[in-house]
CSV table of C-alpha atoms in Angstrom, one decimal:
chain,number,residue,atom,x,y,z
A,1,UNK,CA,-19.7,-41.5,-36.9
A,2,UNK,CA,-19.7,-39.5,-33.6
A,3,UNK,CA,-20.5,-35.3,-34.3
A,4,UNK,CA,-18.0,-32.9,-33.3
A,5,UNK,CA,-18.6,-31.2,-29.9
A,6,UNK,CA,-18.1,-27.7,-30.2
A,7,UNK,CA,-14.9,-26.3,-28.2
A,8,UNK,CA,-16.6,-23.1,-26.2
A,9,UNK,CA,-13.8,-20.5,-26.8
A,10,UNK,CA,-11.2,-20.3,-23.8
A,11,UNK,CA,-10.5,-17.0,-22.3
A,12,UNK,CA,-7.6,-15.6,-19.8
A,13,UNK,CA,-7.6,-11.9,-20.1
A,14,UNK,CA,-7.3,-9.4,-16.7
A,15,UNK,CA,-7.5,-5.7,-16.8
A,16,UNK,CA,-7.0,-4.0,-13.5
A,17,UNK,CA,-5.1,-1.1,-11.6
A,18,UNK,CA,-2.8,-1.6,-9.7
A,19,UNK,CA,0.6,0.3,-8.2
A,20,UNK,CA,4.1,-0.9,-8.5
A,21,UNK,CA,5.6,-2.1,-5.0
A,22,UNK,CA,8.2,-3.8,-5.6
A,23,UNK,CA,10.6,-4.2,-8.7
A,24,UNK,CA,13.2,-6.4,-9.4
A,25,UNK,CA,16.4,-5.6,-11.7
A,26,UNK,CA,15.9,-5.9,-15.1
A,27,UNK,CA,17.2,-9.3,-16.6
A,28,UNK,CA,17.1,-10.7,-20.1
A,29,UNK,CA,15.5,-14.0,-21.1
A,30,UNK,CA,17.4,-16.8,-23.3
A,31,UNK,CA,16.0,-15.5,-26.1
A,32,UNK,CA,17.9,-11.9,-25.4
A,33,UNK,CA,14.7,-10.2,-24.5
A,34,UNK,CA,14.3,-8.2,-21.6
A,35,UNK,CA,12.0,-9.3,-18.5
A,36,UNK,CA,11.1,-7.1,-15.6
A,37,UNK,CA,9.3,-9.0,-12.7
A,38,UNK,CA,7.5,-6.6,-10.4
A,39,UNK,CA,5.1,-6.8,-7.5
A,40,UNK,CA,2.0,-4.9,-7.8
A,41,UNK,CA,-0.7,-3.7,-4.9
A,42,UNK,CA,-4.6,-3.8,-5.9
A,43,UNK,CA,-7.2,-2.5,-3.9
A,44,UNK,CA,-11.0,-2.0,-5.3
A,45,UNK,CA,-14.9,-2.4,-4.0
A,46,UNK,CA,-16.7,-4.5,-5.4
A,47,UNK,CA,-20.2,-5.5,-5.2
A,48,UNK,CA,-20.4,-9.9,-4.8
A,49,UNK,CA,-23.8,-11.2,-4.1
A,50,UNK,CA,-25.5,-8.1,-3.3
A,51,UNK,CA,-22.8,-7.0,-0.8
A,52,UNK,CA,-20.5,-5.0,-0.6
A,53,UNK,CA,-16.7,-6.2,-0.3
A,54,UNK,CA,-13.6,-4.7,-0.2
A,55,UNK,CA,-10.8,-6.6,-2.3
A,56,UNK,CA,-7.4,-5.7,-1.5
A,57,UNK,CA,-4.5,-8.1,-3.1
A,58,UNK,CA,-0.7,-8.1,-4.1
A,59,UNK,CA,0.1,-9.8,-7.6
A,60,UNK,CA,3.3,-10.9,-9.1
A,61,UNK,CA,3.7,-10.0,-12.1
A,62,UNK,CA,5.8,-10.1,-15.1
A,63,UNK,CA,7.1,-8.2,-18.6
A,64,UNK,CA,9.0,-9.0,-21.4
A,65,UNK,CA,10.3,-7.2,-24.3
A,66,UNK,CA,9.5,-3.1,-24.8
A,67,UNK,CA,7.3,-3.2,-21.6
A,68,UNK,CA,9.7,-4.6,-19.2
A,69,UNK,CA,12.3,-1.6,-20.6
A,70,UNK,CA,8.8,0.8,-19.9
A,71,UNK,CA,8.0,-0.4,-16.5
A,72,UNK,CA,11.4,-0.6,-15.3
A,73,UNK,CA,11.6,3.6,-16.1
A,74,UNK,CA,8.4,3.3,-13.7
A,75,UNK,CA,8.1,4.7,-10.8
A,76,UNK,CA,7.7,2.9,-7.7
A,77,UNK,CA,3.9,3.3,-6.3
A,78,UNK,CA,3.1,4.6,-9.6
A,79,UNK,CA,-0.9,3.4,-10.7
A,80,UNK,CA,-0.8,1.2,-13.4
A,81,UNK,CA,-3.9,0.1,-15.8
A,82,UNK,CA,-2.9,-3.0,-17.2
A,83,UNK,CA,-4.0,-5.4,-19.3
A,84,UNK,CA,-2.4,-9.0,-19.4
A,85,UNK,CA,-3.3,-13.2,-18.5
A,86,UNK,CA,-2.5,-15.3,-15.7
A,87,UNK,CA,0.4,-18.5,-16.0
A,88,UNK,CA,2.2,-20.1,-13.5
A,89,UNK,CA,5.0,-18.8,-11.4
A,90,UNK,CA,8.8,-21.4,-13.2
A,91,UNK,CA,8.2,-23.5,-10.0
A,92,UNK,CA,4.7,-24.1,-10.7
A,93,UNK,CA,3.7,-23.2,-6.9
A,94,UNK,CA,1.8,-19.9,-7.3
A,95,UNK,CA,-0.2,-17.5,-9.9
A,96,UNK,CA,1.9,-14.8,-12.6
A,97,UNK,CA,0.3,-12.2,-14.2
A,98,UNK,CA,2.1,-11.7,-17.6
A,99,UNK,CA,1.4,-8.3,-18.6
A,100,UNK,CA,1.0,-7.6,-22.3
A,101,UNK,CA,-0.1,-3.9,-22.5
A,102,UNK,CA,-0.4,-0.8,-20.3
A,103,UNK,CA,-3.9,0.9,-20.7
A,104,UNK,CA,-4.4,4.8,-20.2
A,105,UNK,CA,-6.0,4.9,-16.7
């Protein structure tokens, strides 16, 4: 009998900040909830390797339910905190960010 390897927990959690550049209308899933998809803007400096770097990205990104209704009340350029996990864009050809809760910043 061969001993069960233990499975190392998997993890897919991001919290950053981010502002809201770009949002799209709000449309509802098949399921009848609602789903905002928004572009966000990111800029931070970090510390990699002992240096210094300056990280400055734009995310796609996307709510469903309560928070899409929230976000699209948003202003645009508003600064988000948000907390959520990375999937794959329906076409499978780039990264999502699914965001599951806003933070206080």
């Amino acid at each position: 009998m061969v001993d069960a390897v233990p499975v190392s927990p998997s993890f897919n959690e991001v919290v950053l900040t981010a502002s809201i550049v770009e949002r799209k209308a709000l449309r509802y899933t098949p399921a009848g909830l609602p789903a905002l998809d928004i572009g966000l803007h990111h800029e931070s400096d970090v510390v990699e390797a002992q240096q210094p770097r300056k990280v400055v990205c734009d995310i796609r990104a996307v709510a469903i339910g309560p928070l899409a209704e929230q976000l699209n009340r948003t202003d645009i350029g508003a600064e988000l905190k948000i907390k959520g996990f990375l999937g794959m864009t329906r076409n499978k050809r780039a990264l999502l960010l699914h965001i599951i809760e806003l933070l206080p910043n």
